[in-house]
Short mmCIF file of C-alpha atoms and ligand atoms in Angstrom, two decimals:
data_model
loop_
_atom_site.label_atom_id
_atom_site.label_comp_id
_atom_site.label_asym_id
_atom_site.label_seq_id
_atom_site.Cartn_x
_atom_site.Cartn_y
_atom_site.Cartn_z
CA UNK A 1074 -6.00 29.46 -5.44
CA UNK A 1075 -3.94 26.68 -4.58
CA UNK A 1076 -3.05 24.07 -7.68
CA UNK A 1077 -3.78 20.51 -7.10
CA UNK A 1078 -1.25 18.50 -8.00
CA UNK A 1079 -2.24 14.62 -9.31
CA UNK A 1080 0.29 11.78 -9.28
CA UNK A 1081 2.69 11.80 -12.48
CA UNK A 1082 0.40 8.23 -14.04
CA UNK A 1083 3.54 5.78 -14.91
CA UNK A 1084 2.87 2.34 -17.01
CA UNK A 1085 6.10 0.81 -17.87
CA UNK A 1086 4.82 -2.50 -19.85
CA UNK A 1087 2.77 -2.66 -22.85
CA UNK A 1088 1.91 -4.49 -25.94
CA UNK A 1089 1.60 -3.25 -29.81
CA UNK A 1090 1.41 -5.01 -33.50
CA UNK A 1091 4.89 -4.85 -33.46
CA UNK A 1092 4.30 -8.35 -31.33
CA UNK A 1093 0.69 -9.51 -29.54
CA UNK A 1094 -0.72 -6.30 -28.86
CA UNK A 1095 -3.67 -5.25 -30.85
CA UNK A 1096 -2.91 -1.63 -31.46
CA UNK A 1097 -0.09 0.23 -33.46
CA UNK A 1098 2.56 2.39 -31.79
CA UNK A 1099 0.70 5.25 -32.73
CA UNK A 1100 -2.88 3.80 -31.44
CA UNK A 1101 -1.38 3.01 -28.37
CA UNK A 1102 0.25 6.09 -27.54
CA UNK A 1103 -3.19 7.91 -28.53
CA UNK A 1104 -5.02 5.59 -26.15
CA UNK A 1105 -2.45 6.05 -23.31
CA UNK A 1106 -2.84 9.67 -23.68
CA UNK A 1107 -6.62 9.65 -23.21
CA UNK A 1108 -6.25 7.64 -20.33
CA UNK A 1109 -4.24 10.35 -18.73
CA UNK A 1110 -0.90 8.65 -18.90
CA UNK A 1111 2.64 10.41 -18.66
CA UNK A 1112 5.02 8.07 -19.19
CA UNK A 1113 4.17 5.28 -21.50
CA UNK A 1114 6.96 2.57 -21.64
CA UNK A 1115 6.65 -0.13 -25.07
CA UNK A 1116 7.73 -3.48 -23.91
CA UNK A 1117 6.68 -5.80 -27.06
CA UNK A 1118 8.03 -9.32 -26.58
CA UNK A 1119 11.82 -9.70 -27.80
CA UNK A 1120 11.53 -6.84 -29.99
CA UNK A 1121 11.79 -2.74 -30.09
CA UNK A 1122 10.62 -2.52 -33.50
CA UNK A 1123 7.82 -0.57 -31.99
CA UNK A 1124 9.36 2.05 -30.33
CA UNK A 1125 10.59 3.98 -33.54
CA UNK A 1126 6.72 4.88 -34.24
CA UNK A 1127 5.70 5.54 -30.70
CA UNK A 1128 8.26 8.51 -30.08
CA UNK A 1129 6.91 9.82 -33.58
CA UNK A 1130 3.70 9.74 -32.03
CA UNK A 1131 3.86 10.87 -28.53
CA UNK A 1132 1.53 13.47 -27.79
CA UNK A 1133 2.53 16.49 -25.67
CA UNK A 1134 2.67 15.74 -22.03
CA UNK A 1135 3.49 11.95 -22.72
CA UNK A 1136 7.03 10.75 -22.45
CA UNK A 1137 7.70 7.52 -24.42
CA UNK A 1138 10.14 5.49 -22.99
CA UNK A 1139 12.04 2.53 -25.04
CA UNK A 1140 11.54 -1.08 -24.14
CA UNK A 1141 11.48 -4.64 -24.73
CA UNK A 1142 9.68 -7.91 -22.84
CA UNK A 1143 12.66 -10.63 -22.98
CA UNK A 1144 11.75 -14.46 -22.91
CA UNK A 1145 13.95 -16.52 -21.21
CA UNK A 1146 14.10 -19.30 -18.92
CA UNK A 1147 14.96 -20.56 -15.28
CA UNK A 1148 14.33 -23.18 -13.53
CA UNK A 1149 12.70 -24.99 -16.80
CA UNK A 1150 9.73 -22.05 -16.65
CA UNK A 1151 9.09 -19.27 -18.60
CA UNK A 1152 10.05 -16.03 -17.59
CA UNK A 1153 9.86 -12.50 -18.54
CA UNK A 1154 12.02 -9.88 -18.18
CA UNK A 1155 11.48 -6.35 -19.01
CA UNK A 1156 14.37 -3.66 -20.18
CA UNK A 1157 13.53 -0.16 -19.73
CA UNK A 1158 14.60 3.19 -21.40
CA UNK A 1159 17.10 1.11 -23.90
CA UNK A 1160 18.94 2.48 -26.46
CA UNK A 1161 16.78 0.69 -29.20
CA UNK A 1162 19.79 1.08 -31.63
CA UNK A 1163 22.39 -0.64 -29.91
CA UNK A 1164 24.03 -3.18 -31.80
CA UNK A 1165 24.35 -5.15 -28.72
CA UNK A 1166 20.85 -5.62 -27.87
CA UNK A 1167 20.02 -5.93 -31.95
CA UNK A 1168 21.90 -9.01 -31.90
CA UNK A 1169 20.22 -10.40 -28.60
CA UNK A 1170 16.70 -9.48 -30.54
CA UNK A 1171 18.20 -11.54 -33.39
CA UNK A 1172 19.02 -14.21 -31.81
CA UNK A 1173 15.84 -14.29 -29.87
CA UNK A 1174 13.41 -13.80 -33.10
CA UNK A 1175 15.04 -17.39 -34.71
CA UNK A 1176 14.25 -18.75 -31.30
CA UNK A 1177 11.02 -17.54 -31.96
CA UNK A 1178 10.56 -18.82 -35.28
CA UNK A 1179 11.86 -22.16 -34.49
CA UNK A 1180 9.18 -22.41 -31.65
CA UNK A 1181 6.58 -21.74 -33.87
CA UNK A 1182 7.60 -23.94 -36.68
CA UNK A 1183 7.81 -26.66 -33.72
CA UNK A 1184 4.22 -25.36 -32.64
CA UNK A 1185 2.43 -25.90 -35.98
CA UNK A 1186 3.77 -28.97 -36.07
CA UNK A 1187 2.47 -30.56 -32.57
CA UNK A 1188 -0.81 -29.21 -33.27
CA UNK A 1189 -1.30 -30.84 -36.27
CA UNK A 1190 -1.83 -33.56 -34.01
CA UNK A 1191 -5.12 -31.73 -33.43
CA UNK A 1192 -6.35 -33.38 -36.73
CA UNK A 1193 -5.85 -29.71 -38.56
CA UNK A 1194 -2.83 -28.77 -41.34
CA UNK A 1195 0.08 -27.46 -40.21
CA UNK A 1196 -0.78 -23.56 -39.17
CA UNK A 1197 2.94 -22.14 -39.47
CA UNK A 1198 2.28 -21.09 -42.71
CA UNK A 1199 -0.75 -19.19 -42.36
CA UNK A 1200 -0.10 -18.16 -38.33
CA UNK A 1201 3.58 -16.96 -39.97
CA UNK A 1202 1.70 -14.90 -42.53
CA UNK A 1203 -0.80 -13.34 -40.44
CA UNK A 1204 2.21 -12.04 -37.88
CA UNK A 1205 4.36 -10.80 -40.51
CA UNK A 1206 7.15 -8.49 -39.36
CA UNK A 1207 5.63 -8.66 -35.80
CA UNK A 1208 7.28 -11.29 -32.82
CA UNK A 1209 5.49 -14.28 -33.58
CA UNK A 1210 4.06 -16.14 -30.59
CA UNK A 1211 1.11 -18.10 -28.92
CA UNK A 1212 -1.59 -15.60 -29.05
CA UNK A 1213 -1.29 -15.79 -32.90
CA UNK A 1214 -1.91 -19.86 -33.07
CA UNK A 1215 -4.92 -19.09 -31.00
CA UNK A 1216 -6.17 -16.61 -32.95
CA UNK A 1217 -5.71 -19.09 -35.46
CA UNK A 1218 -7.37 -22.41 -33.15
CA UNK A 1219 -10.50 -19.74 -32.73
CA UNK A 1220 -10.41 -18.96 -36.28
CA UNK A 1221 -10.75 -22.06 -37.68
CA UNK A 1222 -13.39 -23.11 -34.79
CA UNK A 1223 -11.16 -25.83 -32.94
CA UNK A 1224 -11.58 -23.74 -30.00
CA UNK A 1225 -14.43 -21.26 -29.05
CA UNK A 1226 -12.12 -18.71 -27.61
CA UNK A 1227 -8.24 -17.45 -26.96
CA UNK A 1228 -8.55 -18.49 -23.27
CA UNK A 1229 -9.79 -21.85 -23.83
CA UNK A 1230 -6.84 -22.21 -26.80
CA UNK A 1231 -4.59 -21.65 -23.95
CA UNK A 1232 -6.29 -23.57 -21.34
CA UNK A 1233 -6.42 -26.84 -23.73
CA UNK A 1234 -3.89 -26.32 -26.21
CA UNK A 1235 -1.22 -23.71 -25.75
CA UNK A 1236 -0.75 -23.03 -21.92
CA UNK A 1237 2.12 -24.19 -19.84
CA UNK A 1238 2.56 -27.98 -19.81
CA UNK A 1239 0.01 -28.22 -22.83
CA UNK A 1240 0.64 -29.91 -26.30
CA UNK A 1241 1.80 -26.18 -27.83
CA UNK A 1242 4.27 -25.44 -25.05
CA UNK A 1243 7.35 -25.56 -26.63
CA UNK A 1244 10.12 -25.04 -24.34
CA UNK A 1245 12.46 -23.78 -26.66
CA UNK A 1246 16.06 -22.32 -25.75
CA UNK A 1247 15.46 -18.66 -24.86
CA UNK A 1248 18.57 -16.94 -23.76
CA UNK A 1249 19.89 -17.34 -20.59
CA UNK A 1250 19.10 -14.41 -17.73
CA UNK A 1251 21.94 -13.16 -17.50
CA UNK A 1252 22.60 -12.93 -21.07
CA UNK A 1253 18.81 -10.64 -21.67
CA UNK A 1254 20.25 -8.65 -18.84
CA UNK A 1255 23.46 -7.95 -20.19
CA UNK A 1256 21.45 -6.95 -23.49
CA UNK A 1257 19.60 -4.65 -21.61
CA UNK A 1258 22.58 -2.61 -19.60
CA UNK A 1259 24.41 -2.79 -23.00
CA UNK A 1260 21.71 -0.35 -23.98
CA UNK A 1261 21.87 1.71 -21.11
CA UNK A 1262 18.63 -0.30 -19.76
CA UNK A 1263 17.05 -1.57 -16.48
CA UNK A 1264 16.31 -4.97 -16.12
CA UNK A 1265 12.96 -5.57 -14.44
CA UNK A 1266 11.22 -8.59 -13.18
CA UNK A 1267 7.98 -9.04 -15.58
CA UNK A 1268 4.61 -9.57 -13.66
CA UNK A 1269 5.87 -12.46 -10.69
CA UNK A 1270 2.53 -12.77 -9.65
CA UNK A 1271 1.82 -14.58 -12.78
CA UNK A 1272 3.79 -17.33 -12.87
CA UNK A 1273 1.91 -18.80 -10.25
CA UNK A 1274 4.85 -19.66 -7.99
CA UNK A 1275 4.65 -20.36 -3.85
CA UNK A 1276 6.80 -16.97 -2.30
CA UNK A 1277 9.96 -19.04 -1.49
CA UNK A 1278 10.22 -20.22 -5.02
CA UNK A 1279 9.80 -16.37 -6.04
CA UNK A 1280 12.50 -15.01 -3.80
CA UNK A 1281 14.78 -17.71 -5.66
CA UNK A 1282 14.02 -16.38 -8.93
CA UNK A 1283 14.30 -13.15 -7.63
CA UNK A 1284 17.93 -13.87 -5.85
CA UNK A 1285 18.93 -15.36 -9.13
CA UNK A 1286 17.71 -12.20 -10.94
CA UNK A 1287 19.78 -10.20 -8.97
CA UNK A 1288 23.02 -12.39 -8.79
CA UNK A 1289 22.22 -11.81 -12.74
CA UNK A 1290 22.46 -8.06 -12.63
CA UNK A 1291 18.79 -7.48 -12.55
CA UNK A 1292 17.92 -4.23 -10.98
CA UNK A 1293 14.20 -4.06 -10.92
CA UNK A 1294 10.72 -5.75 -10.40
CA UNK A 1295 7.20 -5.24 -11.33
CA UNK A 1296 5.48 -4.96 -8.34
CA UNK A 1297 2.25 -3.36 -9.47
CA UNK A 1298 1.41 -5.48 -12.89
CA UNK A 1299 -2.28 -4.92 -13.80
CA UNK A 1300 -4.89 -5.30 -11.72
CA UNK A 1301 -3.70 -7.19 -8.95
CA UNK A 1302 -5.16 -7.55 -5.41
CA UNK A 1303 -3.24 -5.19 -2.15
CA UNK A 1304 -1.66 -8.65 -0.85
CA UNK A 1305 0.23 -9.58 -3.84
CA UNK A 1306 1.62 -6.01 -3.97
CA UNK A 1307 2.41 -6.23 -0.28
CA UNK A 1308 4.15 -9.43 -0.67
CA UNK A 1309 5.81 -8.26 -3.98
CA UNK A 1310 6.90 -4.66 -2.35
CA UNK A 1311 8.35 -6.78 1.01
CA UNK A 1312 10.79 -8.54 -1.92
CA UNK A 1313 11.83 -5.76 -3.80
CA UNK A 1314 12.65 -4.16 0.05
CA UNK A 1315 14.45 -6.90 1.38
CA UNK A 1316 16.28 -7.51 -1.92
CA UNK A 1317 17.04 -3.91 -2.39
CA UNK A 1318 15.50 -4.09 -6.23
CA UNK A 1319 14.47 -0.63 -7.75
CA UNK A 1320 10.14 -0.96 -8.09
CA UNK A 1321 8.21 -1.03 -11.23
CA UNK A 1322 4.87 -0.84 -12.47
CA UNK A 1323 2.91 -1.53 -15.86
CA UNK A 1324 -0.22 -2.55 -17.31
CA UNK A 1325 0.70 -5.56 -19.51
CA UNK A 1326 -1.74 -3.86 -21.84
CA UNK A 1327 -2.36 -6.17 -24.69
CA UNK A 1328 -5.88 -5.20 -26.20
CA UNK A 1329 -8.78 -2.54 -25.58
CA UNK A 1330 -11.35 -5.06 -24.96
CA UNK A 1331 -9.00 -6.83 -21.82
CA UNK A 1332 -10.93 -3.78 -19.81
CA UNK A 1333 -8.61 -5.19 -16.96
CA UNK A 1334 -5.10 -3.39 -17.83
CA UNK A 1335 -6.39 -0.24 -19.92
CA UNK A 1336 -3.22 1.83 -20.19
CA UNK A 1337 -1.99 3.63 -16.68
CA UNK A 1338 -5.22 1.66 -14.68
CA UNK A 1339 -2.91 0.28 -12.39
CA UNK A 1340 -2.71 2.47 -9.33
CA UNK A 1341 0.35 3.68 -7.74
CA UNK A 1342 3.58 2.07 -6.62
CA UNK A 1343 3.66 1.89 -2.74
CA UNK A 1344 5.50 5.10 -1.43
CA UNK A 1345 9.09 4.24 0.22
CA UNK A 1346 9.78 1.80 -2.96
CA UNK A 1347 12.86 3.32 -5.43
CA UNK A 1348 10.87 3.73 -8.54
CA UNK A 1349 12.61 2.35 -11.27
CA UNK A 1350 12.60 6.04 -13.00
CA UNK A 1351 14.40 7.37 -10.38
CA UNK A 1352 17.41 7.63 -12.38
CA UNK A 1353 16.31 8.63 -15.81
P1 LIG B 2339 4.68 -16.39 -26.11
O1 LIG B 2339 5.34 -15.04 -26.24
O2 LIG B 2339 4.53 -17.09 -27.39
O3 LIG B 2339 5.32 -17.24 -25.03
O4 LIG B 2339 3.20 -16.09 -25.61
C1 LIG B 2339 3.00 -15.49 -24.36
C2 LIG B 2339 1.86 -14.51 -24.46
O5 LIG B 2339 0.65 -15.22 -24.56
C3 LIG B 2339 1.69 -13.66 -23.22
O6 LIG B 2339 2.48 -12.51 -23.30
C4 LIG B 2339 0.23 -13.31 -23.26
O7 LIG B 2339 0.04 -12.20 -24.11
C5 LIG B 2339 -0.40 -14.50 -23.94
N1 LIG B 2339 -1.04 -15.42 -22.98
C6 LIG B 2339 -0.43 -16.24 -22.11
N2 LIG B 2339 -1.33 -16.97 -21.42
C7 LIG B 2339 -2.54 -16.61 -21.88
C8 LIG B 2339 -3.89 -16.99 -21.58
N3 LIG B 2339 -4.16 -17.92 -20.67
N4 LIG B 2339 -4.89 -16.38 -22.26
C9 LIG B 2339 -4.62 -15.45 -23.19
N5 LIG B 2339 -3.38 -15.04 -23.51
C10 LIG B 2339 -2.36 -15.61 -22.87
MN1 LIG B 2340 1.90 -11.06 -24.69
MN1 LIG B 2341 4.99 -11.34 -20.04
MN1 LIG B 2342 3.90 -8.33 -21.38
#
């Protein structure tokens, strides 16, 4: 009898305690597993002091691969960049994470302050405590806004208080893009454009980020990132095509409930894209 063969299930961007995720490592990587998928890539935000514990845990038949979310910034917006099968010990890329975290830090130092304007005390201290050793970062003050019933939910803590443009958006100097990118081929990375559906840009100003990106050395970008609707990955496929960029394709998984980006629930990449893997 003939074998069938199902698609090899890749999602290449995912969240864990080690910044804004909700699970450990080794929940994720159990989680990932039930949801049939092969290759799991950890992406926490400016750190890979996840990874460690998710290659302990991989189950057999599930490849971990090494990675990192970068912040940085262009054009005076947020962006993300994703590096992919890093060496997680390179010194190089340590001392970008470094350099990143008191970025980080600062922010949210900044961030308590400004929304003590919101008639509350100063939630560093208490946000700072609650992240410990993980990448602190907006999520946590709205955890904190929900917790101490200024807001009724995280959404609406973004939506009044922490989104882009609001009171708790902090532009703060993240590294520059070339500089995340030279991190990430320092560790023998790829450098992937995070989920450009979401920053909510018309297409033109998208294929200038994405020119940039590649006059930066960036060699990938998410063109399947969560669930996301068969004209935005048409659009997103035509510029990785016409910009010869190597395609990607993740969850963004951040928490079980978020029923939207369950591990590997993304679908497939379309088929005459370079997969980013292609290499490894
Ligand atoms: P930060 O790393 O501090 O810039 O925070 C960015 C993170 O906040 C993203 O990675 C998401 O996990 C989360 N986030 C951004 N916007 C929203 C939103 N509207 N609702 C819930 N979470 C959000
Ligand atoms: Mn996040
Ligand atoms: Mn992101
Ligand atoms: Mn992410």
């Amino acid at each position: 009898m003939a074998r069938i063969m199902r698609a090899v299930i890749f999602d290449l961007h995912t969240h864990t305690t080690a910044s804004d995720g909700a699970l450990t490592p080794t929940e994720l990587v159990h989680l990932a597993h039930e949801h049939g998928v092969d290759v799991l890539a950890v992406t926490d935000h400016d750190t890979v002091a996840g990874c460690a514990e998710a290659m302990d845990a991989s189950e057999k038949n599930l490849n971990i691969v090494p990675g990192i979310e970068f912040s940085t910034t262009w054009a005076g917006r947020s962006i993300h960049i994703v590096g992919l099968n890093v060496d997680p010990e390179n010194p190089e890329l340590l001392s970008g994470v470094k350099e990143q975290q008191c970025t980080r830090d600062a922010r949210a130092r900044e961030i308590g302050r400004r929304l003590t304007r919101l008639g509350i005390d100063d939630p560093y201290p208490a946000v700072s405590q609650t992240a410990g050793d993980a990448a602190i970062g907006r999520p946590h003050f709205a955890a904190h806004l929900v917790d101490k019933g200024v807001v009724k939910d995280t959404a609406t803590a973004f939506r009044k208080y922490l989104g882009s443009g609001k009171l708790g958006d902090v532009k703060l100097g993240w590294a520059a893009l070339a500089d995340v990118i030279a991190w990430i081929h320092a560790a023998s990375g790829v450098a992937v454009l995070a989920h450009p559906a979401k920053y909510k840009m018309t297409m033109t100003k998208l294929r200038l980020l994405a020119a940039d990106f590649v006059a930066a050395g960036g060699d990938g970008i998410e063109v399947v990132c969560g669930q996301q609707t068969p004209d935005v990955t048409r659009r997103l496929a035509d510029v990785a095509r016409d910009l010869d960029l190597a395609a990607s394709i993740g969850s963004d998984f951040h928490h079980p409930a978020q029923s939207w980006s369950r591990p590997g629930s993304c679908g497939l990449l379309p088929k005459d894209l370079r997969p980013v893997w292609e290499s490894w």
